[in-house]
Short mmCIF file of C-alpha atoms in Angstrom, two decimals:
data_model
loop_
_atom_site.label_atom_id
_atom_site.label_comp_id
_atom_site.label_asym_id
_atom_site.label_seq_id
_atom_site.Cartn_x
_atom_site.Cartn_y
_atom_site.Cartn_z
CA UNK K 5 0.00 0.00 0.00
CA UNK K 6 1.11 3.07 -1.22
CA UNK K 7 0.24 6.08 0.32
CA UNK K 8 1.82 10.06 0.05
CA UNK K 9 -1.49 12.18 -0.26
CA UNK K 10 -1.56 14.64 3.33
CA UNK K 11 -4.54 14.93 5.54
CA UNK K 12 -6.18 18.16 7.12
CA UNK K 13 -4.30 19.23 10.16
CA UNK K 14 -7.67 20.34 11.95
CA UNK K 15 -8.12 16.21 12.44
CA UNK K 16 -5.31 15.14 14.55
CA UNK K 17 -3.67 18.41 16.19
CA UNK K 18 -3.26 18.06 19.79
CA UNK K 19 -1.75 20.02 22.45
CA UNK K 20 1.48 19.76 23.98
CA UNK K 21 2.14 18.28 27.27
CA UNK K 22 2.95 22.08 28.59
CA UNK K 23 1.71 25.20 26.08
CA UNK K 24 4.02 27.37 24.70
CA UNK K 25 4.52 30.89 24.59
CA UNK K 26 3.30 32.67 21.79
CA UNK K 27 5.05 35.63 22.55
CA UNK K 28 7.97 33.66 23.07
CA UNK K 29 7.39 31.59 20.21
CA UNK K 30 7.08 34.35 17.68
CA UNK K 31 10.07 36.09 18.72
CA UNK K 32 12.49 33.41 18.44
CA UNK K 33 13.13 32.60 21.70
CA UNK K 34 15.91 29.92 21.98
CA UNK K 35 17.69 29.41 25.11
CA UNK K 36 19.37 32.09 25.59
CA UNK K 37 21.56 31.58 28.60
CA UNK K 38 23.45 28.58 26.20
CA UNK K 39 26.75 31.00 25.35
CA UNK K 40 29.81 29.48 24.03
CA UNK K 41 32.65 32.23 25.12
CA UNK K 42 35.81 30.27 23.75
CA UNK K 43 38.01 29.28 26.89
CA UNK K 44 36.50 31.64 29.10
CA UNK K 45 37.03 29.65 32.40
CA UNK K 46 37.71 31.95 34.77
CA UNK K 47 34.80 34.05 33.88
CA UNK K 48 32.70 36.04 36.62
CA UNK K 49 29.58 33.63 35.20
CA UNK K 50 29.26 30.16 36.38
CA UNK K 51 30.02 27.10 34.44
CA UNK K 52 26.98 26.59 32.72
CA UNK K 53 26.56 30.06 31.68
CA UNK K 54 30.07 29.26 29.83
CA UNK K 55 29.15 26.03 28.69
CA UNK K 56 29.17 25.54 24.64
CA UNK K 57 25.51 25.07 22.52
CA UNK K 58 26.27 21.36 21.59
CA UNK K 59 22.78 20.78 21.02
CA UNK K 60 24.79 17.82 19.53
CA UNK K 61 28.13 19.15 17.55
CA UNK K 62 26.79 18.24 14.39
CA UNK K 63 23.86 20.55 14.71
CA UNK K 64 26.41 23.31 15.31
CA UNK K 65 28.43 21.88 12.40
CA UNK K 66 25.71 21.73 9.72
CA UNK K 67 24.24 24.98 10.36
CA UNK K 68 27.61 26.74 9.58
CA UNK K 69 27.81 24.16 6.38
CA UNK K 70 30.43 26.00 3.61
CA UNK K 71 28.01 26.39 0.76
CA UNK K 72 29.76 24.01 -1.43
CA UNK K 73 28.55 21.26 2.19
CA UNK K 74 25.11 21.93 1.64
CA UNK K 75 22.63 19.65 0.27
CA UNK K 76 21.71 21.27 -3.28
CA UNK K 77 18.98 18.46 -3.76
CA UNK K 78 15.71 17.97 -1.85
CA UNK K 79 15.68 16.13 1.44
CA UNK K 80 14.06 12.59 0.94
CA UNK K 81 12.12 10.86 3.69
CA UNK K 82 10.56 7.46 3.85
CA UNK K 83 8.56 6.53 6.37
CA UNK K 84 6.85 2.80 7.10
CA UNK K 85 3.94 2.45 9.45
CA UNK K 86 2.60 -0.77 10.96
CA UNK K 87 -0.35 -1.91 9.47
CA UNK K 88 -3.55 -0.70 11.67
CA UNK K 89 -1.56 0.98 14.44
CA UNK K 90 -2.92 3.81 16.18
CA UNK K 91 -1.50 6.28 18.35
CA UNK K 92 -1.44 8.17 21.09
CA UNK K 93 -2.82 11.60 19.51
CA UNK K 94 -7.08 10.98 19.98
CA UNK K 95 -5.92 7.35 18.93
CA UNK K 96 -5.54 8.44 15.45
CA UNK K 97 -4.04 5.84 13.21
CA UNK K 98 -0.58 6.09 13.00
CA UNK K 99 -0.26 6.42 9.20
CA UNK K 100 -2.95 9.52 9.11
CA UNK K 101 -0.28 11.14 11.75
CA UNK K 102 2.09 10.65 9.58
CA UNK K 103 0.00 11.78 6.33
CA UNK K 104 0.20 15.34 8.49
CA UNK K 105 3.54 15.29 8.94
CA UNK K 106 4.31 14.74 5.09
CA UNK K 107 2.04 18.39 5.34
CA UNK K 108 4.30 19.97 8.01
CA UNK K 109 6.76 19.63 6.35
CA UNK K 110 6.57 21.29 3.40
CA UNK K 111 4.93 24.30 5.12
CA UNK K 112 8.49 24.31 6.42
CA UNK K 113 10.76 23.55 3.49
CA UNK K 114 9.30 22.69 -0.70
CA UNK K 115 12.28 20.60 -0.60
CA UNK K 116 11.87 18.34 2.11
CA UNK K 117 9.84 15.47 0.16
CA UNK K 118 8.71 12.73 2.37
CA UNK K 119 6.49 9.25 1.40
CA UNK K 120 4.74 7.14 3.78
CA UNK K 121 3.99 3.17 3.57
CA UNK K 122 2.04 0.73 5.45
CA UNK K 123 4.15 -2.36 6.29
CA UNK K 124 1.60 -4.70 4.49
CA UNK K 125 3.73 -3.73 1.20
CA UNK K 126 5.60 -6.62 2.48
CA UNK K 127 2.77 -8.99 1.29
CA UNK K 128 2.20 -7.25 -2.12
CA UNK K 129 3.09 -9.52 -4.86
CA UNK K 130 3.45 -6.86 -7.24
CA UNK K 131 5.74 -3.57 -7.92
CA UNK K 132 5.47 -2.00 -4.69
CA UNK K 133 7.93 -3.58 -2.95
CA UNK K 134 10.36 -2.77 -5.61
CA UNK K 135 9.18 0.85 -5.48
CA UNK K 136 9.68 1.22 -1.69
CA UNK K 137 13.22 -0.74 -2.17
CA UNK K 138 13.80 1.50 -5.12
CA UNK K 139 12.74 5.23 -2.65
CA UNK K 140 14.70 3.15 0.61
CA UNK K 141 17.76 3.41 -2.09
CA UNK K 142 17.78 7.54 -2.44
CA UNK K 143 16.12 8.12 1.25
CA UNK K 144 18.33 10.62 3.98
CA UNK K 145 16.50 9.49 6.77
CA UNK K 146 13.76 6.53 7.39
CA UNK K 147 11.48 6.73 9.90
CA UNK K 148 9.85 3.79 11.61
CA UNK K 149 7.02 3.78 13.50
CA UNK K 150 4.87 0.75 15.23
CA UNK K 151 6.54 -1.89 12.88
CA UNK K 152 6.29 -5.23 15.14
CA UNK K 153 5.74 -7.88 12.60
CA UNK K 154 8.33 -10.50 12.09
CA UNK K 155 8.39 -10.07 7.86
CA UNK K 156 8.35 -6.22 7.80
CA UNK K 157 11.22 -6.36 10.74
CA UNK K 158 13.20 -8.48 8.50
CA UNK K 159 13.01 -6.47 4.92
CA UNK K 160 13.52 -3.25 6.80
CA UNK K 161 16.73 -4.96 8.07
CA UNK K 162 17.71 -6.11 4.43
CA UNK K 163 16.72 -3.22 2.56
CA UNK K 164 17.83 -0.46 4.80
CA UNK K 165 21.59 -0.78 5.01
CA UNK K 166 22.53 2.13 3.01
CA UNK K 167 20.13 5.14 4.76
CA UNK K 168 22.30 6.91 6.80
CA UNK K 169 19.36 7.87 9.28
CA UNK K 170 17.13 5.43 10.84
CA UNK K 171 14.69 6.35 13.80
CA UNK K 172 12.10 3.68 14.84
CA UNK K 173 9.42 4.62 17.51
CA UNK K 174 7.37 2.29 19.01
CA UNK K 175 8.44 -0.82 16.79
CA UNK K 176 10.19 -3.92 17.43
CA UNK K 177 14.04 -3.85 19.51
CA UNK K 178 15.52 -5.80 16.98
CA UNK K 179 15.26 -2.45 14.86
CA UNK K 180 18.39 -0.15 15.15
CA UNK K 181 18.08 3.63 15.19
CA UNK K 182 20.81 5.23 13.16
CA UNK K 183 22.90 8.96 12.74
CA UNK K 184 24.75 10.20 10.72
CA UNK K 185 25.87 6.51 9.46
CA UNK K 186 26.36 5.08 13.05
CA UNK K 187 24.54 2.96 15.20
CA UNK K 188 22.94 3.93 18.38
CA UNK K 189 20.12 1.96 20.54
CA UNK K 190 17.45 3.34 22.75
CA UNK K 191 16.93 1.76 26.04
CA UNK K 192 13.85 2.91 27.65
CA UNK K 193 13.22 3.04 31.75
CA UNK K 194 9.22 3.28 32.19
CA UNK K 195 8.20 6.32 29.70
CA UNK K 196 11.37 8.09 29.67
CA UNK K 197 14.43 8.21 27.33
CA UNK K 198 17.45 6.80 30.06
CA UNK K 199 20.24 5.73 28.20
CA UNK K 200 22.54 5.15 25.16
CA UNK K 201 24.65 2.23 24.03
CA UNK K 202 26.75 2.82 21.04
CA UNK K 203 27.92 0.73 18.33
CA UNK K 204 30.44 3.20 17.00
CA UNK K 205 33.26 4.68 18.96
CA UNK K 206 33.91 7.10 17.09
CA UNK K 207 34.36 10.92 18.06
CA UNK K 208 30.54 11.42 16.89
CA UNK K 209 29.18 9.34 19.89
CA UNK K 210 28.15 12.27 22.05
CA UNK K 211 26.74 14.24 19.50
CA UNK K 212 24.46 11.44 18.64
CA UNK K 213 23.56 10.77 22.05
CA UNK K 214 22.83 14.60 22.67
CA UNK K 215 20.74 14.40 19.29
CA UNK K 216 18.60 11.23 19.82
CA UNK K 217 18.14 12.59 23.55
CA UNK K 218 16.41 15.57 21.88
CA UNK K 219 14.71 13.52 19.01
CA UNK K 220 12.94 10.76 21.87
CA UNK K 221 12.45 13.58 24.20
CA UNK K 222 10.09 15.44 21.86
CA UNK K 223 8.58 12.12 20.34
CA UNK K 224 7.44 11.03 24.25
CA UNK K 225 5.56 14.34 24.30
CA UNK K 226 2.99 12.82 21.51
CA UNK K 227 2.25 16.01 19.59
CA UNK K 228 2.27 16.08 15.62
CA UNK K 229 4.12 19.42 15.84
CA UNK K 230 6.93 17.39 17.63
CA UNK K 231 6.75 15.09 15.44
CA UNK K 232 7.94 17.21 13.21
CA UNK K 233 10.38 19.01 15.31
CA UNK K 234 11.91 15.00 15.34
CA UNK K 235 12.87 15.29 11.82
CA UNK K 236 13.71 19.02 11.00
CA UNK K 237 16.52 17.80 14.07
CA UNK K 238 17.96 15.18 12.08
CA UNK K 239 17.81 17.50 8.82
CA UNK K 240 19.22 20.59 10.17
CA UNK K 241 22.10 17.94 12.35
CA UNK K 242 23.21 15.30 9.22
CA UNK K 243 21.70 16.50 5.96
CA UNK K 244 21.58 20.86 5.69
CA UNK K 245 20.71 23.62 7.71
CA UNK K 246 16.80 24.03 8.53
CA UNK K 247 15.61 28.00 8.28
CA UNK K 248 13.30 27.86 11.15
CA UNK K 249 16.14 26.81 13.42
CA UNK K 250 18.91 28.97 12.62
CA UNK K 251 19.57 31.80 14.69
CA UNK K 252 19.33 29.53 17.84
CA UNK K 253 22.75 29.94 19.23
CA UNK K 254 24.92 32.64 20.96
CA UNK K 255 27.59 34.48 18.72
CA UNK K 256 30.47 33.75 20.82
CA UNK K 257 32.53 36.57 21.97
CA UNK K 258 29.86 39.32 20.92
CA UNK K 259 27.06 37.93 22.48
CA UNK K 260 28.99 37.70 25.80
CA UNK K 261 30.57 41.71 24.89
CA UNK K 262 26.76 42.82 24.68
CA UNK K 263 25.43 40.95 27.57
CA UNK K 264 28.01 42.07 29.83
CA UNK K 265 27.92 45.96 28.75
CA UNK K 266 24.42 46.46 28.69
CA UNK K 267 22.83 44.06 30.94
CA UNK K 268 25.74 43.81 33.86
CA UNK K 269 23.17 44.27 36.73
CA UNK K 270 20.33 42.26 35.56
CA UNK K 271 22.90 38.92 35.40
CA UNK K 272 24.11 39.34 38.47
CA UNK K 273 20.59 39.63 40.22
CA UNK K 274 19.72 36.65 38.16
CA UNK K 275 22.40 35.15 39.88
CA UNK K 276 22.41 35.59 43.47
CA UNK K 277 18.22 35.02 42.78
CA UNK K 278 18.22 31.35 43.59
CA UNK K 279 14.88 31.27 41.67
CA UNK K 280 16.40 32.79 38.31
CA UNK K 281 19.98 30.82 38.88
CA UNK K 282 17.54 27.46 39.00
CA UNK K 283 16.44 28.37 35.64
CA UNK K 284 19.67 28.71 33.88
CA UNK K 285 20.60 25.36 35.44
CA UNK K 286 17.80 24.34 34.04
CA UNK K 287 17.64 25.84 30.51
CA UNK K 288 21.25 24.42 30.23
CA UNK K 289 19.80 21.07 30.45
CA UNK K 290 17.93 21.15 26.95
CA UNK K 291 18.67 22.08 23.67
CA UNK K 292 18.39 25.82 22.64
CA UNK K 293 15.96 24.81 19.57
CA UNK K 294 13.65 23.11 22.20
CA UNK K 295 10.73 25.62 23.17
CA UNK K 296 8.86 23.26 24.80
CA UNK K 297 11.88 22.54 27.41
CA UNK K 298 12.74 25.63 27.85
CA UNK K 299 9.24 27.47 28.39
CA UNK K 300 9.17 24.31 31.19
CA UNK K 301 12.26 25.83 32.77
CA UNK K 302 10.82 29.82 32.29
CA UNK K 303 7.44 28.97 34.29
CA UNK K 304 8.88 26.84 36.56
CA UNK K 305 11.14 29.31 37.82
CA UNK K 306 9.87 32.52 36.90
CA UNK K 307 10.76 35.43 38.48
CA UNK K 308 11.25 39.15 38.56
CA UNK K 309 14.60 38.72 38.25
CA UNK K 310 14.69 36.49 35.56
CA UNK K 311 11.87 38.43 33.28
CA UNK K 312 14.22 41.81 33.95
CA UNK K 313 17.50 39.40 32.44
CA UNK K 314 15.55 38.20 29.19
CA UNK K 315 14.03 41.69 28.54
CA UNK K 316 17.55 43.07 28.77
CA UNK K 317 19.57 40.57 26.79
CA UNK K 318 17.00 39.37 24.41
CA UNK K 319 14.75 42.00 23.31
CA UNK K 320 16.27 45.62 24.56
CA UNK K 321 19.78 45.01 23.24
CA UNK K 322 19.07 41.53 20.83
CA UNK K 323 22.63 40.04 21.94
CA UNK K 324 21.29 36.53 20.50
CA UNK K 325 20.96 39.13 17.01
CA UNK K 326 17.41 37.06 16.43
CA UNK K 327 15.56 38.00 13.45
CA UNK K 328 12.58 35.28 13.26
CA UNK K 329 10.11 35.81 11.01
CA UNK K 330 6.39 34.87 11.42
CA UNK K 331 5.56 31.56 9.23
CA UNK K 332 4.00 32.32 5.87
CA UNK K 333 2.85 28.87 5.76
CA UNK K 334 -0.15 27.66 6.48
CA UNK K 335 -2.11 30.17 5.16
CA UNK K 336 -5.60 30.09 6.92
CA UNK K 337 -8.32 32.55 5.75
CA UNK K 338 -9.61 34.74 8.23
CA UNK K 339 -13.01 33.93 9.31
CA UNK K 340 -15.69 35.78 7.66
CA UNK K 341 -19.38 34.70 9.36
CA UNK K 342 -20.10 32.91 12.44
CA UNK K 343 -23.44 30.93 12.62
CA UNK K 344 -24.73 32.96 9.61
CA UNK K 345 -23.75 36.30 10.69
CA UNK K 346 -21.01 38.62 9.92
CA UNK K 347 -18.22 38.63 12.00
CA UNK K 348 -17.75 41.93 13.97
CA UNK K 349 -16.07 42.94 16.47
CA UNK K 350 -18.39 42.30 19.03
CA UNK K 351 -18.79 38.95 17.95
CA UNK K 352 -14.85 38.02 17.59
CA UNK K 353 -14.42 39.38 21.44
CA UNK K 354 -17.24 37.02 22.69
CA UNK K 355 -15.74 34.42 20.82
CA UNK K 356 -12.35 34.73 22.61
CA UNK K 357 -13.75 35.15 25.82
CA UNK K 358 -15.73 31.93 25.15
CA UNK K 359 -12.46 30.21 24.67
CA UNK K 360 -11.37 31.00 27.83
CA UNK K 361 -14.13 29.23 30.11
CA UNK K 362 -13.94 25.56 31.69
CA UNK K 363 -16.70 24.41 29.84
CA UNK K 364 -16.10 21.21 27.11
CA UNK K 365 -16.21 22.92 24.35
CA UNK K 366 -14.18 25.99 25.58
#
């Protein structure tokens, strides 16, 4: 069964486990107390204001790609679902979820092409399994999702040798995830991403451990907007730089020069607040390009002191130098009428104030 056509996202959009900011959201807000200052040790800030964005290496690495690095060519994606699986999202079958994320993505890149199978291709007796052999062949990544039968485990083991990026969610263990080439496996303690054990020694282990840590983190949270988030990861980490998460990272030396000139006072109230030095602690603990983490961290510890240091650094003075743009894509026509009338003013407030009660449809 071949399928690549993209559903409605009104059908299977859920919310996160926490909401995020808007206002946060649409400014660009990474996490801004990640600051790489060189071999600034013996700084006046503590060690994990000095700490370097890893956010794993590689996603460091591939957003400052040379040109001639870059992928010129669209981004290819496979993914195979199990046959009748449903997930967690209103129990919406897994392969509609991942209709909607074929959608995503292409509101976020033209190039990023992605096809999605059910596993009963294995049982075809005609030309699809050759096709999804033939599109396995030319894929970046292949994702795997609730793939537990014995005959699909085996041909995605045969056929899948040569994609250098392999994630598998919910499927059988004797699937391997794969990064950037290598090897890694997932052990999971209850719900919760615990540990690593690599195949490859190599010097790329703890970037791929920082990376899938990120990738399974998101994926637990069960939301087709993280869903997403999974793969523009692996993109913007192994393949080329992703637009919407550029811009993430401190500037070295400058960023430090700006913070320290104009916003001297409000860091060092943030730090002797125990409040506002928990949340730096804590923002260090995720990735920059994770806004779901980090507005976690910013309500959790929210403080006066702490509102007074991101108003100083981030939007007074812009020492991150963000520049985010509001999406263009989806476009989604204002509404015109509600229940047969002409929407006015009047009408549009008691809507949004209807939004706001505890009621089941609110």
């Amino acid at each position: 069964m071949i399928v690549n056509v993209a559903l409605s996202s009104s059908t299977i959009n859920s919310p996160a486990t926490f909401p995020i900011n808007r206002r946060l959201n649409v400014a660009g807000l990474p996490n801004p107390f990640l600051l790489h200052y060189g071999k600034i040790n013996r700084s006046m800030f503590p060690s994990f204001l000095c700490r370097k964005i890893t956010c794993g290496g590689r996603i460091v690495a591939a957003a400052d790609m040379d040109k001639a690095e870059k992928m010129t060519g669209p981004v290819r994606i496979v993914g195979i679902v199990g046959e009748g699986s449903v997930s967690p999202l209103k129990s919406t079958p897994w392969l509609d979820v991942m209709l909607h994320t074929v959608e995503g993505l292409k509101w976020v890149d033209e190039e990023f092409e992605m096809i999605v199978f059910s596993d009963n291709f294995v049982k075809s007796k005609d030309e699809t399994v050759k096709h999804v052999s033939n599109e396995l062949d030319r894929a970046d990544i292949l994702v795997v999702v609730a793939v537990r039968k014995e005959g699909s485990v085996n041909w995605i083991q045969s056929n899948s040798q040569n994609v250098p990026n392999i994630l598998c969610f919910d499927s059988s263990l004797a699937l391997k995830n794969k990064l950037g080439g290598s090897f890694v496996e997932t052990k999971k303690r209850g719900d919760i991403f615990s540990s690593l054990l690599p195949f490859s020694q190599s010097k790329k282990l703890d970037e791929s451990v920082e990376i899938t840590r990120i990738v399974f983190d998101a994926w637990e949270r069960h939301n087709s907007n993280d869903i997403r988030f999974c793969l523009l990861v692996i993109i913007n980490a192994y393949i080329t730089p992703v637009s919407t998460l550029k811009n993430l990272r401190a500037k070295g030396f400058s960023t430090l020069n700006c913070m320290v000139t104009n916003c001297g006072s409000q860091i060092l109230n943030c730090l002797l607040d125990p409040n506002c030095r928990k949340a730096l602690q804590c923002l260090n603990n995720y990735s920059p390009i994770d806004q779901v983490c980090n507005y976690r961290c910013i309500a959790s510890y929210e403080s006066k002191y702490l509102e007074e240091f991101s108003l100083c650094v981030l939007q007074k003075n812009n020492c991150l130098e963000l520049d985010a743009k509001i999406p263009e894509k989806p476009y989604v026509t204002p509404m015109a009428e509600f229940r047969g009338e002409k929407l006015s003013t009047e009408i549009a407030e008691d809507l949004f104030v209807g939004w706001l009660g505890t009621l089941e449809w609110s």
